[in-house]
Structures are given as structure tokens and as C-alpha cells.
């Protein structure tokens, strides 16, 4: 799926609800999902990992919809290598 | 860009470095970026927002690479509407 398609799917499915909830509460939901991802990584619950990654991606995308950010356009800064050093693989110091 | 392309770009650019750092340190980096996103949302630094969203997406994708999760396949559970209620728009209670 394209990033832009995923963002559109999220808009159709959740924007009305997200807008009613607001940016702060949507951010908090995303952080809850990040906690669930942390737990799945820690406990080795590999079967659940893909599920938790998709939930974090979904909430991040919902938040981008609320903030009016085009995630596909934003992601493009990584398309040609590290945005800091310009190299593939990244050669940033440290 | 496709989600799978973005994940492959991230793999080429950062996987070696991410693997050396490890899953826990990569998770911590992602959380640092989530903090920067929180700040950009709070302060109304809209010019910086797309940048911060792309950084969180990048670190989430790096973490998926380390964990061996295919983000595009994971995202597919949202493709046909809310995975919980099945509706577009979502009609989950609450």
C-alpha cells in the first residue's frame, strides 16, 4: 500500500472521531499503543508484534491527519538516503 | 512512496547502524522523536511538524526492520475499515 493510500484510509475510517477527540487525546492514544509495542518487544510476544506496529502506525497517521501533515511528502526526505549526511548507508558520526 | 519501499530505504540506510545499537536503544531514539513531535504540536511550530512526523515514522520503521516485521503487511489490517468494528467510518462504541 502507498503511504498516501494508508493516510486516506485512516482519514475515511477515523478522522471524524479523531477530530471530535482532539489532538491531545489522539496523541495520548498513540502513546498508549507505543506502550503496547514496548511490551510486545520486551515479552517476546512475536505473534502480536505486527499487530502492535500497525496500531502505532495507524495512530501516528491519524495524528498527521489532524495536524494536516501529508505523511508521504514528509517521508520523501528519507528517499535519497540519510537526510543529515546524504549517504546510503548513513555515515553520520556517533 | 509505498510503505514497503520506505521500509526498504530505511533498511539500506540504517539497518547496520540500528542492529549495532540494538532494539532497546532504537526504541529510546524513537521515543525521543515522539517527544520532539509532541513539542512541535504544543508550540504550534507548524513549519517543523512534517519533519517531526517523518522522523517518528522513520524510527518506527527502523524498529520494525530490527524486529523483522513487514509494516506494509501489518498495515493491511486497516485496509478495509476499522479492524474492530469493520465499518468505514468506524462505529466502535465509546
Coordinates of N, CA, C and O in Angstrom, one line a residue, chain A residues 1-6 9-10 12-14 16-17 23 27 29-31 33-35 37-38 41-42 46 49-61 63-72 74-84 87-94, chain B residues 1-6 9-10 12-14 16-17 23 27 29-31 33-35 37-38 41-42 46 49-61 63-72 74-84 87-94:
Chain A
X1 N 0.9 -1.2 0.0 CA 0.0 0.0 0.0 C 0.9 1.2 0.0 O 1.9 1.3 0.6
X2 N 0.4 2.3 -0.7 CA 1.2 3.5 -0.6 C 0.9 4.2 0.7 O -0.2 4.1 1.3
X3 N 1.9 5.0 1.2 CA 1.7 5.8 2.4 C 0.5 6.7 2.3 O -0.3 6.8 3.2
X4 N 0.3 7.3 1.1 CA -0.8 8.2 0.9 C -2.1 7.5 0.9 O -3.1 8.0 1.4
X5 N -2.2 6.2 0.4 CA -3.4 5.5 0.5 C -3.7 5.1 1.9 O -4.9 5.2 2.3
X6 N -2.7 4.7 2.7 CA -2.9 4.4 4.1 C -3.5 5.6 4.8 O -4.4 5.5 5.6
X9 N -7.1 6.0 3.9 CA -7.9 5.0 4.5 C -8.2 5.5 6.0 O -9.3 5.4 6.5
X10 N -7.1 5.9 6.6 CA -7.3 6.4 8.0 C -8.2 7.6 8.1 O -9.0 7.7 9.1
X12 N -10.7 8.3 6.1 CA -12.1 7.9 5.9 C -12.6 7.2 7.2 O -13.8 7.3 7.5
X13 N -11.8 6.4 7.8 CA -12.2 5.5 8.8 C -12.3 6.2 10.2 O -13.2 6.0 11.0
X14 N -11.4 7.2 10.4 CA -11.3 7.7 11.8 C -11.3 9.2 11.9 O -11.3 9.7 13.0
X16 N -13.3 11.7 11.6 CA -14.4 12.4 12.3 C -14.3 12.1 13.8 O -14.4 13.0 14.6
X17 N -14.0 10.9 14.1 CA -13.8 10.5 15.5 C -12.6 11.2 16.1 O -12.6 11.7 17.2
X23 N -6.5 16.7 19.3 CA -5.1 16.4 19.1 C -4.5 15.8 20.3 O -3.7 14.8 20.2
X27 N -3.0 12.0 20.6 CA -1.6 11.8 20.9 C -1.5 10.8 22.1 O -0.7 9.9 22.0
X29 N -3.6 8.5 22.9 CA -3.9 7.1 22.4 C -2.7 6.5 21.7 O -2.4 5.4 21.8
X30 N -2.0 7.4 20.9 CA -0.8 6.9 20.2 C 0.2 6.4 21.2 O 0.8 5.3 21.0
X31 N 0.4 7.2 22.3 CA 1.4 6.8 23.3 C 1.0 5.5 24.0 O 1.9 4.7 24.3
X33 N -0.5 3.1 22.6 CA -0.1 2.0 21.6 C 1.4 1.8 21.6 O 1.8 0.7 21.4
X34 N 2.1 2.8 21.8 CA 3.6 2.7 21.9 C 4.0 1.9 23.1 O 4.9 1.1 23.0
X35 N 3.2 2.1 24.2 CA 3.4 1.2 25.4 C 3.2 -0.2 25.1 O 3.9 -1.1 25.5
X37 N 3.4 -1.7 22.2 CA 4.5 -2.1 21.3 C 5.7 -2.4 22.2 O 6.4 -3.5 22.0
X38 N 6.0 -1.6 23.1 CA 7.2 -1.8 24.0 C 7.0 -3.1 24.8 O 8.0 -3.9 24.9
X41 N 7.6 -6.1 22.4 CA 9.0 -6.3 22.2 C 9.7 -6.9 23.4 O 10.5 -7.8 23.3
X42 N 9.4 -6.5 24.6 CA 10.0 -6.9 25.8 C 9.7 -8.4 26.1 O 10.5 -9.1 26.5
X46 N 6.1 -12.3 19.9 CA 6.3 -12.0 18.5 C 5.0 -12.1 17.7 O 4.9 -11.4 16.7
X49 N 3.5 -8.8 17.5 CA 4.3 -7.6 17.1 C 3.7 -6.9 15.9 O 3.7 -5.6 15.9
X50 N 3.4 -7.6 14.9 CA 2.9 -6.9 13.7 C 1.7 -6.1 14.0 O 1.5 -5.0 13.5
X51 N 0.8 -6.7 14.8 CA -0.4 -6.0 15.2 C -0.1 -4.7 15.9 O -0.6 -3.6 15.6
X52 N 0.9 -4.7 16.9 CA 1.2 -3.5 17.6 C 1.9 -2.5 16.7 O 1.7 -1.3 16.9
X53 N 2.8 -2.9 15.8 CA 3.4 -2.0 14.9 C 2.3 -1.3 14.1 O 2.3 -0.1 13.8
X54 N 1.3 -2.1 13.6 CA 0.3 -1.5 12.7 C -0.5 -0.5 13.5 O -1.0 0.6 13.0
X55 N -0.8 -0.7 14.8 CA -1.6 0.2 15.6 C -0.8 1.5 15.8 O -1.4 2.6 15.8
X56 N 0.5 1.5 16.1 CA 1.3 2.7 16.2 C 1.3 3.5 14.9 O 1.0 4.7 14.9
X57 N 1.5 2.8 13.8 CA 1.4 3.5 12.5 C 0.1 4.1 12.3 O 0.0 5.2 11.8
X58 N -1.0 3.4 12.7 CA -2.3 3.9 12.5 C -2.6 5.2 13.3 O -3.1 6.2 12.8
X59 N -2.1 5.2 14.5 CA -2.4 6.4 15.4 C -1.5 7.5 14.9 O -1.9 8.7 15.0
X60 N -0.3 7.3 14.5 CA 0.6 8.3 14.0 C 0.0 9.0 12.8 O 0.0 10.2 12.6
X61 N -0.6 8.1 12.0 CA -1.2 8.6 10.7 C -2.5 9.4 11.0 O -2.8 10.4 10.4
X63 N -2.9 11.1 13.7 CA -2.4 12.4 14.3 C -2.0 13.3 13.1 O -2.2 14.5 13.2
X64 N -1.3 12.7 12.1 CA -0.9 13.5 10.9 C -2.1 14.1 10.2 O -2.1 15.3 9.8
X65 N -3.2 13.3 10.1 CA -4.4 13.8 9.5 C -5.0 15.0 10.3 O -5.3 16.0 9.7
X66 N -5.0 14.9 11.6 CA -5.5 16.0 12.5 C -4.6 17.2 12.3 O -5.1 18.4 12.3
X67 N -3.3 17.0 12.2 CA -2.4 18.1 12.1 C -2.2 18.7 10.7 O -1.5 19.7 10.4
X68 N -2.9 18.0 9.7 CA -2.8 18.5 8.3 C -1.5 18.2 7.7 O -1.0 19.0 6.8
X69 N -0.8 17.1 8.1 CA 0.5 16.8 7.5 C 0.4 15.6 6.5 O -0.2 14.6 6.9
X70 N 1.0 15.8 5.4 CA 1.0 14.8 4.3 C 2.2 13.9 4.6 O 3.3 14.2 4.4
X71 N 1.9 12.6 5.1 CA 3.0 11.8 5.6 C 3.9 11.3 4.4 O 5.1 11.1 4.6
X72 N 3.3 11.1 3.3 CA 4.1 10.6 2.1 C 5.1 11.7 1.7 O 6.2 11.4 1.5
X74 N 6.2 14.0 3.6 CA 7.1 14.1 4.7 C 8.2 13.0 4.7 O 9.4 13.3 4.9
X75 N 7.8 11.8 4.3 CA 8.7 10.7 4.3 C 9.7 10.8 3.1 O 10.8 10.2 3.2
X76 N 9.4 11.6 2.2 CA 10.3 11.8 1.0 C 11.7 12.3 1.4 O 12.6 12.1 0.6
X77 N 11.8 13.0 2.5 CA 13.1 13.5 2.9 C 14.1 12.3 3.2 O 15.3 12.6 3.2
X78 N 13.6 11.1 3.3 CA 14.5 10.0 3.5 C 14.7 9.2 2.3 O 15.5 8.3 2.3
X79 N 14.1 9.6 1.2 CA 14.1 8.7 -0.1 C 15.5 8.6 -0.7 O 15.8 7.5 -1.2
X80 N 16.3 9.6 -0.5 CA 17.6 9.5 -1.2 C 18.8 9.3 -0.2 O 19.9 9.7 -0.4
X81 N 18.5 8.7 1.0 CA 19.5 8.4 2.0 C 19.3 9.3 3.2 O 18.3 10.0 3.3
X82 N 20.2 9.2 4.1 CA 20.1 9.9 5.4 C 20.0 11.4 5.1 O 20.8 12.0 4.4
X83 N 18.9 12.0 5.7 CA 18.8 13.5 5.4 C 19.9 14.3 6.1 O 20.1 15.4 5.7
X84 N 20.6 13.7 7.0 CA 21.7 14.5 7.6 C 23.0 14.4 6.8 O 23.6 15.4 6.5
X87 N 24.2 10.0 2.9 CA 24.8 8.7 2.4 C 23.8 7.5 2.6 O 22.9 7.5 3.5
X88 N 24.1 6.5 1.8 CA 23.4 5.2 2.0 C 24.5 4.1 1.9 O 25.1 3.9 0.9
X89 N 24.9 3.4 3.0 CA 24.3 3.6 4.4 C 24.7 4.9 5.0 O 25.7 5.5 4.6
X90 N 23.9 5.3 6.0 CA 24.2 6.5 6.8 C 25.6 6.5 7.3 O 26.1 5.5 7.8
X91 N 26.3 7.6 7.2 CA 27.7 7.7 7.7 C 27.8 8.8 8.8 O 28.9 9.4 9.0
X92 N 26.7 9.2 9.4 CA 26.7 10.2 10.4 C 27.7 9.8 11.5 O 27.7 8.6 11.9
X93 N 28.5 10.7 12.1 CA 29.3 10.3 13.2 C 28.5 10.0 14.4 O 27.4 10.4 14.6
X94 N 29.1 9.1 15.3 CA 28.5 8.8 16.6 C 27.6 7.7 16.5 O 27.4 7.0 15.5
Chain B
X1 N 5.2 7.2 -2.1 CA 6.0 6.0 -1.9 C 5.2 4.9 -1.2 O 4.3 5.2 -0.5
X2 N 5.6 3.7 -1.6 CA 4.9 2.6 -0.9 C 5.5 2.4 0.5 O 6.7 2.7 0.7
X3 N 4.7 1.9 1.4 CA 5.2 1.6 2.7 C 6.4 0.6 2.6 O 7.4 0.8 3.3
X4 N 6.3 -0.4 1.7 CA 7.3 -1.4 1.6 C 8.6 -0.7 1.0 O 9.7 -1.1 1.4
X5 N 8.5 0.3 0.1 CA 9.7 1.0 -0.4 C 10.3 1.8 0.7 O 11.6 1.8 0.8
X6 N 9.5 2.4 1.5 CA 10.0 3.2 2.6 C 10.8 2.3 3.6 O 11.9 2.7 4.0
X9 N 14.1 1.4 2.0 CA 15.0 2.6 2.1 C 15.6 2.7 3.5 O 16.8 2.9 3.6
X10 N 14.8 2.5 4.5 CA 15.3 2.6 5.8 C 16.3 1.4 6.1 O 17.3 1.6 6.8
X12 N 18.3 -0.1 4.0 CA 19.5 0.2 3.3 C 20.3 1.3 4.0 O 21.5 1.2 4.1
X13 N 19.6 2.3 4.5 CA 20.2 3.5 5.1 C 20.7 3.2 6.5 O 21.7 3.7 6.9
X14 N 19.9 2.5 7.3 CA 20.1 2.5 8.7 C 20.2 1.1 9.4 O 20.6 1.0 10.6
X16 N 22.3 -1.5 9.4 CA 23.5 -1.9 10.0 C 23.7 -1.1 11.4 O 24.1 -1.7 12.4
X17 N 23.5 0.2 11.3 CA 23.7 1.0 12.5 C 22.6 0.7 13.5 O 22.9 0.6 14.7
X23 N 17.8 -3.1 19.8 CA 16.4 -2.8 19.8 C 16.0 -1.8 20.9 O 15.2 -0.9 20.7
X27 N 14.5 1.9 20.2 CA 13.2 2.2 20.8 C 13.3 3.6 21.5 O 12.5 4.5 21.3
X29 N 15.5 6.0 21.0 CA 15.6 7.1 19.9 C 14.2 7.4 19.4 O 13.9 8.6 19.2
X30 N 13.4 6.4 19.1 CA 12.0 6.7 18.6 C 11.2 7.5 19.6 O 10.6 8.5 19.2
X31 N 11.4 7.2 20.9 CA 10.6 7.9 21.9 C 11.1 9.4 22.0 O 10.3 10.3 22.2
X33 N 12.1 11.1 19.5 CA 11.5 11.7 18.4 C 10.0 12.0 18.6 O 9.5 13.0 18.2
X34 N 9.4 11.1 19.4 CA 8.0 11.3 19.7 C 7.9 12.6 20.6 O 6.9 13.3 20.5
X35 N 8.9 12.7 21.5 CA 8.9 13.9 22.3 C 9.0 15.2 21.5 O 8.4 16.2 21.8
X37 N 8.0 15.5 18.5 CA 6.7 15.7 17.8 C 5.7 16.4 18.7 O 5.0 17.3 18.4
X38 N 5.7 15.9 20.0 CA 4.8 16.5 21.0 C 5.1 18.0 21.1 O 4.2 18.8 21.2
X41 N 3.9 20.0 18.1 CA 2.4 20.1 18.2 C 2.0 21.2 19.2 O 1.1 22.0 19.0
X42 N 2.6 21.1 20.4 CA 2.3 22.0 21.5 C 2.6 23.5 21.2 O 1.9 24.4 21.5
X46 N 4.4 24.8 13.3 CA 3.8 24.0 12.2 C 4.9 23.8 11.1 O 4.8 22.8 10.4
X49 N 6.5 20.6 11.7 CA 5.7 19.4 12.0 C 6.0 18.2 11.0 O 6.1 17.1 11.5
X50 N 6.0 18.5 9.8 CA 6.2 17.4 8.8 C 7.5 16.7 9.0 O 7.6 15.5 9.0
X51 N 8.5 17.5 9.4 CA 9.9 17.0 9.7 C 9.7 16.0 10.9 O 10.3 14.9 10.8
X52 N 9.1 16.4 11.9 CA 9.0 15.6 13.1 C 8.1 14.3 12.9 O 8.5 13.2 13.4
X53 N 7.0 14.5 12.1 CA 6.3 13.3 11.7 C 7.1 12.3 10.9 O 7.1 11.1 11.2
X54 N 8.0 12.8 10.0 CA 8.8 11.9 9.2 C 9.8 11.2 10.1 O 10.2 10.0 9.8
X55 N 10.3 11.9 11.1 CA 11.3 11.3 11.9 C 10.7 10.1 12.8 O 11.3 9.1 12.9
X56 N 9.5 10.4 13.3 CA 8.9 9.3 14.1 C 8.6 8.1 13.1 O 8.8 6.9 13.5
X57 N 8.1 8.4 12.0 CA 7.8 7.3 11.0 C 9.1 6.5 10.7 O 9.1 5.3 10.6
X58 N 10.2 7.3 10.5 CA 11.5 6.6 10.2 C 11.9 5.7 11.3 O 12.4 4.6 11.1
X59 N 11.9 6.2 12.6 CA 12.3 5.4 13.7 C 11.4 4.2 13.9 O 11.9 3.1 14.3
X60 N 10.1 4.4 13.7 CA 9.2 3.2 13.9 C 9.5 2.2 12.8 O 9.5 1.0 13.1
X61 N 9.9 2.6 11.6 CA 10.2 1.7 10.5 C 11.5 1.0 10.8 O 11.7 -0.2 10.5
X63 N 12.7 0.3 13.7 CA 12.4 -0.7 14.8 C 11.7 -1.9 14.2 O 12.0 -3.0 14.6
X64 N 10.8 -1.7 13.2 CA 10.2 -2.8 12.5 C 11.2 -3.6 11.8 O 11.1 -4.9 11.8
X65 N 12.2 -3.0 11.2 CA 13.3 -3.7 10.5 C 14.0 -4.6 11.5 O 14.3 -5.8 11.2
X66 N 14.4 -4.0 12.6 CA 15.1 -4.8 13.7 C 14.2 -6.0 14.2 O 14.8 -7.0 14.4
X67 N 12.9 -5.8 14.3 CA 12.1 -6.8 14.8 C 11.6 -7.8 13.8 O 10.9 -8.8 14.1
X68 N 12.0 -7.5 12.5 CA 11.6 -8.5 11.4 C 10.1 -8.4 11.1 O 9.5 -9.4 10.7
X69 N 9.5 -7.2 11.2 CA 8.1 -7.0 10.9 C 7.9 -6.3 9.6 O 8.6 -5.2 9.4
X70 N 7.1 -6.8 8.7 CA 6.8 -6.2 7.4 C 5.6 -5.2 7.7 O 4.5 -5.6 7.9
X71 N 6.0 -3.9 7.7 CA 5.0 -2.9 8.0 C 3.8 -2.8 7.0 O 2.7 -2.5 7.4
X72 N 4.1 -3.0 5.7 CA 3.1 -3.0 4.7 C 2.0 -4.1 5.0 O 0.8 -3.8 5.0
X74 N 1.5 -5.5 7.8 CA 0.9 -5.2 9.1 C -0.2 -4.1 8.9 O -1.3 -4.2 9.5
X75 N 0.1 -3.1 8.0 CA -0.9 -2.1 7.8 C -2.2 -2.5 7.1 O -3.2 -1.9 7.2
X76 N -2.1 -3.7 6.4 CA -3.2 -4.2 5.6 C -4.4 -4.5 6.5 O -5.5 -4.5 6.0
X77 N -4.2 -4.7 7.8 CA -5.4 -4.9 8.6 C -6.3 -3.7 8.7 O -7.5 -3.9 9.2
X78 N -5.8 -2.6 8.3 CA -6.7 -1.4 8.3 C -7.3 -1.1 7.0 O -8.1 -0.2 6.8
X79 N -6.9 -1.9 6.0 CA -7.3 -1.5 4.6 C -8.8 -1.5 4.3 O -9.3 -0.7 3.5
X80 N -9.5 -2.4 5.0 CA -10.9 -2.5 4.7 C -11.8 -1.9 5.8 O -13.0 -2.3 6.0
X81 N -11.3 -0.9 6.5 CA -12.0 -0.3 7.6 C -11.5 -0.6 8.9 O -10.5 -1.3 9.1
X82 N -12.2 -0.2 10.0 CA -11.7 -0.4 11.3 C -11.6 -1.9 11.6 O -12.6 -2.7 11.4
X83 N -10.4 -2.4 12.1 CA -10.3 -3.8 12.3 C -11.1 -4.3 13.4 O -11.4 -5.5 13.5
X84 N -11.7 -3.4 14.3 CA -12.5 -3.9 15.4 C -14.0 -4.0 15.0 O -14.6 -5.0 15.2
X87 N -16.3 -1.2 10.1 CA -17.0 -0.1 9.4 C -16.1 1.0 9.0 O -15.1 1.3 9.5
X88 N -16.6 1.7 7.9 CA -16.0 3.0 7.5 C -17.1 4.0 7.3 O -18.0 3.8 6.4
X89 N -17.2 5.0 8.1 CA -16.3 5.3 9.2 C -16.5 4.3 10.4 O -17.6 3.7 10.5
X90 N -15.5 4.3 11.3 CA -15.5 3.4 12.4 C -16.8 3.7 13.3 O -17.1 4.9 13.5
X91 N -17.4 2.6 13.7 CA -18.6 2.8 14.6 C -18.4 2.1 15.9 O -19.4 1.7 16.6
X92 N -17.2 1.9 16.3 CA -16.9 1.3 17.6 C -17.6 2.2 18.7 O -17.6 3.4 18.6
X93 N -18.1 1.6 19.7 CA -18.7 2.3 20.8 C -17.7 3.1 21.6 O -16.5 2.7 21.6
X94 N -18.1 4.2 22.3 CA -17.1 4.9 23.2 C -16.3 5.9 22.5 O -16.4 6.1 21.3

